[in-house]
Short mmCIF file of C-alpha atoms in Angstrom, two decimals:
data_model
loop_
_atom_site.label_atom_id
_atom_site.label_comp_id
_atom_site.label_asym_id
_atom_site.label_seq_id
_atom_site.Cartn_x
_atom_site.Cartn_y
_atom_site.Cartn_z
CA VAL A 116 56.73 -42.65 66.39
CA THR A 117 55.64 -39.23 65.13
CA VAL A 118 58.60 -37.51 66.78
CA ALA A 119 60.98 -40.09 65.31
CA MET A 120 59.58 -39.54 61.84
CA ILE A 121 59.88 -35.76 62.24
CA ALA A 122 63.53 -36.15 63.31
CA GLY A 123 64.15 -38.43 60.33
CA SER A 124 62.61 -35.87 57.99
CA ILE A 125 64.87 -33.12 59.35
CA PHE A 126 67.90 -35.37 58.96
CA VAL A 127 67.01 -36.13 55.31
CA HIS A 128 66.53 -32.48 54.38
CA ILE A 129 69.75 -31.35 56.08
CA SER A 130 71.64 -34.21 54.41
CA ILE A 131 70.44 -33.08 50.98
CA GLU A 132 71.70 -29.54 51.61
CA ALA A 133 75.02 -30.80 52.97
CA THR A 134 75.44 -33.12 49.97
CA LYS A 135 74.71 -30.26 47.57
CA SER A 136 77.31 -28.01 49.16
CA GLY A 137 79.85 -30.83 49.47
CA ILE A 138 79.57 -31.80 45.80
CA ALA A 139 79.71 -28.14 44.73
CA GLN A 140 82.91 -27.62 46.71
CA LEU A 141 84.40 -30.86 45.40
CA VAL A 142 83.70 -30.00 41.77
CA GLY A 143 84.84 -26.43 42.22
CA TRP A 144 81.54 -24.64 41.79
CA GLY A 145 81.02 -21.48 43.75
CA ALA A 146 78.29 -20.89 46.30
CA ASP A 147 76.35 -18.92 43.68
CA ALA A 148 76.23 -21.75 41.09
CA VAL A 149 72.68 -22.30 39.82
CA LEU A 150 72.80 -25.98 38.79
CA PRO A 151 73.47 -27.47 42.28
CA LYS A 152 70.76 -25.22 43.72
CA VAL A 153 68.21 -26.42 41.16
CA MET A 154 69.14 -30.07 41.69
CA SER A 155 68.95 -29.64 45.47
CA CYS A 156 65.48 -28.07 45.20
CA ILE A 157 64.25 -30.93 43.02
CA PHE A 158 65.61 -33.52 45.48
CA GLN A 159 64.05 -31.61 48.39
CA ALA A 160 60.66 -31.53 46.69
CA SER A 161 60.88 -35.24 45.81
CA SER A 162 61.88 -36.17 49.36
CA ILE A 163 58.90 -34.21 50.71
CA LEU A 164 56.51 -36.26 48.55
CA VAL A 165 58.15 -39.60 49.35
CA LEU A 166 58.29 -38.95 53.09
CA ARG A 167 54.67 -37.78 53.07
CA TRP A 168 53.64 -41.01 51.34
CA LEU A 169 55.53 -43.11 53.89
CA ALA A 170 54.05 -41.08 56.75
CA ASP A 171 50.50 -41.68 55.50
CA ILE A 172 51.09 -45.44 55.61
CA VAL A 173 52.68 -45.37 59.06
CA PHE A 174 50.08 -43.05 60.58
CA THR A 175 47.20 -45.13 59.20
CA LYS A 176 48.63 -48.28 60.79
CA LEU A 177 49.36 -46.41 64.01
CA CYS A 178 45.84 -44.97 64.35
CA ASP A 179 44.35 -48.41 63.63
CA LEU A 180 46.41 -49.90 66.46
CA GLU A 181 45.32 -47.14 68.84
CA ASN A 182 41.73 -48.46 68.58
CA TRP A 183 39.80 -45.22 68.95
CA GLN A 184 36.18 -45.60 70.05
CA LYS A 185 34.69 -42.89 67.81
CA GLU A 186 35.29 -41.97 64.21
CA SER A 187 35.76 -38.32 65.19
CA GLU A 188 38.53 -39.28 67.64
CA TYR A 189 40.22 -41.39 64.98
CA GLN A 190 40.11 -38.55 62.46
CA ALA A 191 41.38 -36.02 65.02
CA ALA A 192 44.34 -38.27 65.86
CA MET A 193 45.12 -38.84 62.19
CA ILE A 194 44.90 -35.13 61.36
CA SER A 195 47.13 -34.11 64.28
CA LYS A 196 49.82 -36.61 63.29
CA LYS A 197 49.72 -35.63 59.63
CA PHE A 198 49.84 -31.94 60.44
CA CYS A 199 52.77 -32.16 62.87
CA PHE A 200 54.82 -34.24 60.48
CA GLY A 201 53.66 -32.45 57.33
CA PHE A 202 54.46 -29.00 58.69
CA VAL A 203 58.07 -29.91 59.40
CA ASN A 204 58.47 -32.06 56.30
CA SER A 205 57.00 -29.47 53.91
CA TYR A 206 58.48 -26.26 55.27
CA PHE A 207 61.72 -27.15 57.07
CA PRO A 208 63.91 -27.04 53.89
CA ILE A 209 62.74 -23.46 53.24
CA TYR A 210 63.22 -22.43 56.87
CA PHE A 211 66.68 -23.98 56.85
CA VAL A 212 67.79 -22.07 53.76
CA GLY A 213 66.20 -18.80 54.79
CA PHE A 214 67.17 -18.63 58.46
CA MET A 215 69.77 -21.27 59.41
CA ALA A 216 72.08 -21.99 56.46
CA ASN A 217 74.41 -19.08 57.24
CA HIS A 218 74.77 -19.96 60.92
CA ILE A 219 75.37 -23.73 61.14
CA ARG A 220 77.68 -26.28 59.52
CA PRO A 221 75.88 -29.66 59.34
CA PHE A 222 78.29 -32.61 59.22
CA GLY A 223 81.14 -30.09 59.05
CA VAL A 224 80.07 -28.82 55.61
CA ASP A 225 79.71 -25.13 54.83
CA VAL A 226 76.16 -24.68 53.49
CA SER A 227 76.09 -20.88 53.67
CA CYS A 228 74.81 -18.82 50.77
CA HIS A 229 76.90 -16.57 48.54
CA GLU A 230 77.83 -13.45 50.53
CA GLY A 231 75.27 -14.53 53.13
CA ARG A 232 72.32 -13.70 50.85
CA CYS A 233 69.91 -16.60 50.67
CA LEU A 234 66.85 -14.81 49.29
CA ASP A 235 67.36 -15.96 45.68
CA TYR A 236 67.92 -19.57 46.72
CA MET A 237 64.94 -19.42 49.07
CA THR A 238 62.70 -18.08 46.31
CA MET A 239 63.89 -20.78 43.92
CA MET A 240 63.20 -23.51 46.47
CA ILE A 241 59.70 -22.20 47.22
CA ALA A 242 58.81 -22.12 43.52
CA ILE A 243 60.17 -25.59 42.70
CA ILE A 244 58.69 -27.29 45.76
CA TYR A 245 55.26 -25.74 45.25
CA ILE A 246 55.08 -26.42 41.51
CA GLN A 247 56.32 -30.00 41.89
CA ASN A 248 53.77 -30.64 44.66
CA VAL A 249 50.92 -29.28 42.52
CA LEU A 250 51.94 -31.21 39.39
CA THR A 251 52.33 -34.45 41.34
CA ARG A 252 48.92 -33.98 42.92
CA TYR A 253 47.32 -33.38 39.51
CA PHE A 254 48.95 -36.52 38.16
CA LEU A 255 47.85 -38.72 41.07
CA ILE A 256 44.28 -37.40 41.25
CA TYR A 257 43.40 -36.77 37.62
CA VAL A 258 45.84 -38.48 35.25
CA TRP A 259 46.62 -41.73 37.08
CA PRO A 260 42.96 -42.79 37.62
CA SER A 261 42.28 -42.14 33.92
CA ILE A 262 45.27 -44.28 32.95
CA LYS A 263 44.09 -47.08 35.25
CA ASP A 264 40.55 -46.85 33.86
CA TRP A 265 41.86 -47.02 30.29
CA TRP A 266 44.14 -49.95 31.10
CA ASP A 267 41.39 -51.92 32.84
CA ASN A 268 39.07 -51.41 29.85
CA ARG A 269 41.62 -51.60 27.01
CA ASP A 270 39.83 -54.68 25.60
CA GLY A 271 36.78 -52.56 24.79
CA SER A 272 34.62 -53.78 27.65
CA SER A 273 33.85 -50.23 28.75
CA VAL A 274 30.54 -49.14 27.28
CA GLN A 275 29.39 -45.60 27.50
CA PRO A 276 25.68 -44.76 27.75
CA GLN A 277 23.87 -44.19 24.47
CA ALA A 278 23.96 -40.56 23.36
CA GLU A 279 20.69 -38.68 23.26
CA THR A 280 21.34 -37.56 19.66
CA ASN A 281 21.34 -41.15 18.41
CA ASP A 282 17.94 -41.68 16.76
CA GLU A 283 18.46 -45.35 16.04
CA PRO A 284 17.08 -47.39 18.94
CA MET A 285 19.18 -50.21 20.26
CA GLU A 286 17.83 -53.73 20.35
CA GLU A 287 16.44 -54.90 23.67
CA GLY A 288 19.06 -57.55 24.30
CA GLU A 289 21.92 -55.26 23.28
CA ASP A 290 20.63 -52.49 25.54
CA GLU A 291 20.45 -54.82 28.55
CA ALA A 292 23.94 -56.13 27.84
CA ASN A 293 25.36 -52.61 27.69
CA GLU A 294 23.65 -51.67 30.94
CA THR A 295 25.07 -54.79 32.59
CA LYS A 296 28.58 -53.94 31.40
CA THR A 297 28.22 -50.37 32.63
CA VAL A 298 27.08 -51.52 36.06
CA LEU A 299 29.94 -54.01 36.31
CA ARG A 300 32.40 -51.33 35.24
CA GLU A 301 31.14 -48.91 37.89
CA LYS A 302 31.31 -51.67 40.50
CA ASP A 303 35.04 -52.06 39.88
CA LEU A 304 35.81 -48.34 40.34
CA ASP A 305 37.99 -47.27 43.25
CA GLU A 306 36.48 -46.09 46.51
CA PHE A 307 36.66 -42.36 47.19
CA GLU A 308 38.83 -42.01 50.30
CA GLY A 309 37.05 -38.91 51.57
CA ALA A 310 37.82 -35.21 51.81
CA ASP A 311 40.50 -35.45 54.51
CA ASP A 312 43.30 -35.91 52.00
CA GLN A 313 41.93 -32.98 49.98
CA TYR A 314 41.91 -30.83 53.12
CA THR A 315 45.49 -31.84 53.86
CA GLU A 316 46.72 -30.88 50.41
CA LYS A 317 44.81 -27.60 50.35
CA PHE A 318 46.03 -26.54 53.78
CA PHE A 319 49.67 -27.27 53.01
CA HIS A 320 49.42 -25.43 49.69
CA LEU A 321 47.84 -22.52 51.54
CA GLY A 322 50.70 -22.70 54.03
CA TYR A 323 53.27 -21.94 51.34
CA VAL A 324 51.40 -18.72 50.54
CA MET A 325 50.85 -17.69 54.14
CA LEU A 326 54.35 -18.50 55.39
CA PHE A 327 56.51 -17.50 52.43
CA GLY A 328 54.39 -15.15 50.35
CA ALA A 329 56.73 -12.22 51.07
CA ALA A 330 59.72 -14.15 49.71
CA PHE A 331 57.93 -15.17 46.49
CA PRO A 332 54.97 -12.83 45.76
CA LEU A 333 54.15 -14.66 42.51
CA LEU A 334 53.16 -17.64 44.66
CA THR A 335 49.81 -15.97 45.38
CA PHE A 336 48.94 -15.89 41.69
CA LEU A 337 50.06 -19.50 41.22
CA SER A 338 47.87 -20.56 44.13
CA LEU A 339 44.88 -18.73 42.67
CA LEU A 340 45.46 -20.35 39.28
CA ASN A 341 45.75 -23.77 40.90
CA ASN A 342 42.49 -23.33 42.81
CA LEU A 343 40.63 -22.16 39.70
CA MET A 344 41.83 -25.19 37.76
CA ASP A 345 40.99 -27.47 40.66
CA LEU A 346 37.53 -25.99 41.17
CA ARG A 347 35.64 -28.32 38.82
CA SER A 348 38.33 -30.86 37.94
CA LEU A 349 38.04 -32.68 41.25
CA ALA A 350 34.24 -32.79 41.04
CA SER A 351 34.42 -34.26 37.54
CA THR A 352 36.99 -36.83 38.66
CA VAL A 353 34.91 -37.92 41.66
CA MET A 354 31.81 -38.31 39.49
CA THR A 355 33.46 -40.33 36.71
CA LEU A 356 36.43 -42.24 38.14
CA TYR A 357 35.26 -43.21 41.64
CA LYS A 358 32.28 -44.92 43.18
CA ARG A 359 29.60 -42.67 44.60
CA PRO A 360 30.91 -41.36 47.95
CA THR A 361 29.02 -42.23 51.11
CA TYR A 362 27.29 -39.24 52.64
CA LYS A 363 28.79 -37.99 55.89
CA CYS A 364 27.62 -35.00 57.88
CA ALA A 365 29.74 -32.75 60.11
CA LYS A 366 28.87 -29.57 61.99
CA ASP A 367 32.18 -27.87 61.11
CA ILE A 368 35.67 -28.58 59.79
CA GLY A 369 36.76 -29.95 63.18
CA SER A 370 40.48 -30.00 63.93
CA TRP A 371 41.26 -28.10 60.75
CA MET A 372 39.96 -24.90 62.36
CA THR A 373 42.65 -25.17 65.04
CA ILE A 374 45.25 -25.91 62.39
CA LEU A 375 44.18 -22.85 60.42
CA ASP A 376 44.63 -20.73 63.54
CA ILE A 377 48.14 -22.18 63.97
CA PHE A 378 48.92 -21.32 60.36
CA VAL A 379 47.86 -17.71 60.96
CA ILE A 380 50.17 -17.37 63.98
CA MET A 381 53.08 -19.07 62.25
CA SER A 382 52.61 -16.91 59.16
CA ILE A 383 52.97 -13.75 61.24
CA VAL A 384 56.11 -15.07 62.91
CA SER A 385 57.60 -16.35 59.63
CA GLN A 386 57.00 -13.16 57.70
CA CYS A 387 58.52 -11.03 60.48
CA CYS A 388 61.54 -13.33 60.72
CA PHE A 389 61.92 -13.00 56.97
CA LEU A 390 62.00 -9.21 57.33
CA ALA A 391 64.51 -9.41 60.18
CA PHE A 392 66.98 -12.05 58.99
CA THR A 393 66.62 -12.62 55.24
CA SER A 394 65.16 -9.61 53.47
CA ASN A 395 66.59 -6.10 53.23
CA GLY A 396 63.20 -4.50 52.71
CA LEU A 397 63.27 -2.52 55.94
CA TYR A 398 66.37 -0.68 54.75
CA TYR A 399 64.19 1.01 52.13
CA TYR A 400 62.25 2.78 54.89
CA PHE A 401 65.08 3.00 57.44
CA PRO A 402 68.36 3.16 55.50
CA ASP A 403 70.53 4.06 58.53
CA MET A 404 69.47 1.18 60.78
CA ASN A 405 71.79 -1.59 61.91
CA ASN A 406 71.01 -5.29 62.33
CA VAL A 407 69.87 -4.89 65.95
CA GLN A 408 67.46 -2.11 65.02
CA LYS A 409 66.15 -4.14 62.08
CA THR A 410 65.41 -7.06 64.38
CA PHE A 411 63.75 -4.72 66.87
CA TYR A 412 61.44 -3.25 64.23
CA ALA A 413 60.53 -6.73 63.00
CA VAL A 414 59.64 -7.83 66.55
CA VAL A 415 57.50 -4.70 67.02
CA ILE A 416 55.63 -5.42 63.77
CA GLU A 417 55.14 -9.02 64.87
CA HIS A 418 53.62 -8.00 68.21
CA ILE A 419 51.33 -5.48 66.54
CA LEU A 420 50.03 -8.12 64.10
CA LEU A 421 49.53 -10.68 66.87
CA LEU A 422 47.64 -8.06 68.90
CA LEU A 423 45.41 -7.30 65.92
CA LYS A 424 44.70 -11.03 65.52
CA VAL A 425 43.69 -11.33 69.17
CA MET A 426 41.44 -8.28 68.87
CA VAL A 427 39.73 -9.63 65.76
CA ASP A 428 39.23 -13.05 67.37
CA SER A 429 37.77 -11.42 70.48
CA SER A 430 35.35 -9.30 68.47
CA TYR A 431 33.88 -12.43 66.86
CA ALA A 432 34.12 -14.72 69.87
CA GLU A 433 30.65 -13.90 71.23
CA LEU A 434 27.42 -14.50 69.33
CA PRO A 435 25.21 -11.50 68.54
CA ALA A 436 22.36 -10.88 70.97
CA ALA A 437 19.70 -11.59 68.32
CA VAL A 438 21.21 -14.99 67.54
CA THR A 439 21.45 -15.87 71.25
CA GLU A 440 17.80 -14.94 71.81
CA GLU A 441 16.71 -17.04 68.83
CA PHE A 442 18.61 -20.05 70.18
CA GLU A 443 17.01 -19.63 73.61
CA ARG A 444 13.53 -19.34 72.07
CA ARG A 445 13.97 -22.52 70.06
CA ASP A 446 15.34 -24.38 73.08
CA LYS A 447 12.31 -23.31 75.11
CA GLU A 448 9.89 -24.46 72.40
CA ARG A 449 11.70 -27.78 72.17
CA ASP A 450 11.53 -28.31 75.94
CA GLU A 451 7.80 -27.52 75.97
CA LEU A 452 7.11 -30.01 73.18
CA VAL A 453 9.17 -32.70 74.87
CA ALA A 454 7.40 -32.09 78.19
CA GLU A 455 3.98 -32.25 76.49
CA TYR A 456 4.54 -35.50 74.64
CA ASP A 457 6.61 -37.10 77.36
CA LYS A 458 3.51 -37.66 79.51
CA PHE A 459 2.58 -40.92 77.85
CA ASN A 460 0.47 -43.49 79.68
CA PRO A 461 -0.13 -46.64 77.62
CA GLU A 462 -3.18 -47.61 79.72
CA GLU A 463 -4.97 -44.40 78.71
CA ASP A 464 -3.55 -43.35 75.32
CA VAL A 465 -3.65 -46.60 73.26
CA ILE A 466 -6.18 -49.27 72.36
CA PHE A 467 -4.03 -52.15 73.60
CA TYR A 468 -0.51 -52.49 75.00
CA THR A 469 1.92 -55.11 76.33
CA ASP A 470 2.56 -55.17 80.06
CA ASP A 471 5.85 -55.96 81.77
CA ASP A 472 5.09 -59.70 81.73
CA GLY A 473 4.42 -59.74 77.98
CA HIS A 474 0.63 -60.06 78.19
CA VAL A 475 -1.58 -58.04 75.85
CA GLU A 476 -3.89 -55.71 77.72
CA LEU A 477 -6.71 -53.49 76.49
CA GLY A 478 -6.24 -49.76 76.90
CA ALA A 479 -8.73 -47.10 77.87
CA LYS A 480 -9.46 -46.15 74.24
CA HIS A 481 -10.79 -49.66 73.56
CA SER A 482 -13.38 -49.45 76.32
CA GLY A 483 -14.21 -45.79 75.72
CA GLY A 484 -12.46 -44.70 78.91
CA LYS A 485 -14.37 -47.17 81.17
CA ASP A 486 -12.55 -49.41 83.59
CA LYS A 487 -12.06 -52.98 82.52
CA LYS A 488 -13.62 -55.73 84.59
#
């Protein structure tokens, strides 16, 4: 099912590009016309959001049917499905424009860029997709719950707590009525669905910066601005527009750590491919190189960066000796305590106890350590 949805997402995104080029050729616009590019980027961004919404519904039903035994297994399966689909759905349109548009003809339509230079179109698509994703997320998380809360309480049934600056005490019956209305209002609030969706959004937004930051450097600033705005807004929304979340504890971020490592590897590959096939930045340092030499230099840079990643991972793979010794000391103390208190004999250590047949017997403490007769 996941593979079929990924294939469907690729088909939709390629169809949008082919339709854009076909209409532009039919109307008589050139390959450098701005309007069809802008419209195509908007349709691509909208299709990403719609397909992601459909995928969330399908993957939720699919994971429920798989009947996982543990919550952690269920979450790992859900995250893996969302990541595989979301990676292709979110980034394939940009990869297609940056690396494939000049080399293939989908459905027999020429989708190549003007003079083979797709950097401007790629930058435009990155900006529009990222900004539309962020604005849609803000609307769904912050604006839409406020609209629903206002609509549900448009008759004036919503009562806010009495302000501390109000010196006039409320009557006892009125105070109780207001408290009852407030409790009933909070009871009808939506359930907070957890942090998994927040992780998904944050990781995919981070992916745009890591994968395509070289094509659109301003994206780093936009991401920083988005995170600063989102820093307290989400906390305020959770506290006022949702029921109190149920506490859940986890030792780490789980499968997201593996996904972050995949993002790092893919970012190195994507940035080097951008240098080799889309950008002309290497010509600034090596003006006399040809296309083969440019690709060679990009591959060398890629291997150097991957080697540095492996070296950094290896340097932090092992725990420091002091930390290892502290863990061993605590394990030894725990084993000694367990061994000490594990020697429990009910006939000697309690006043009375229940034997295997269910009869109440007196222990040694009742008789002062003397044998019972």
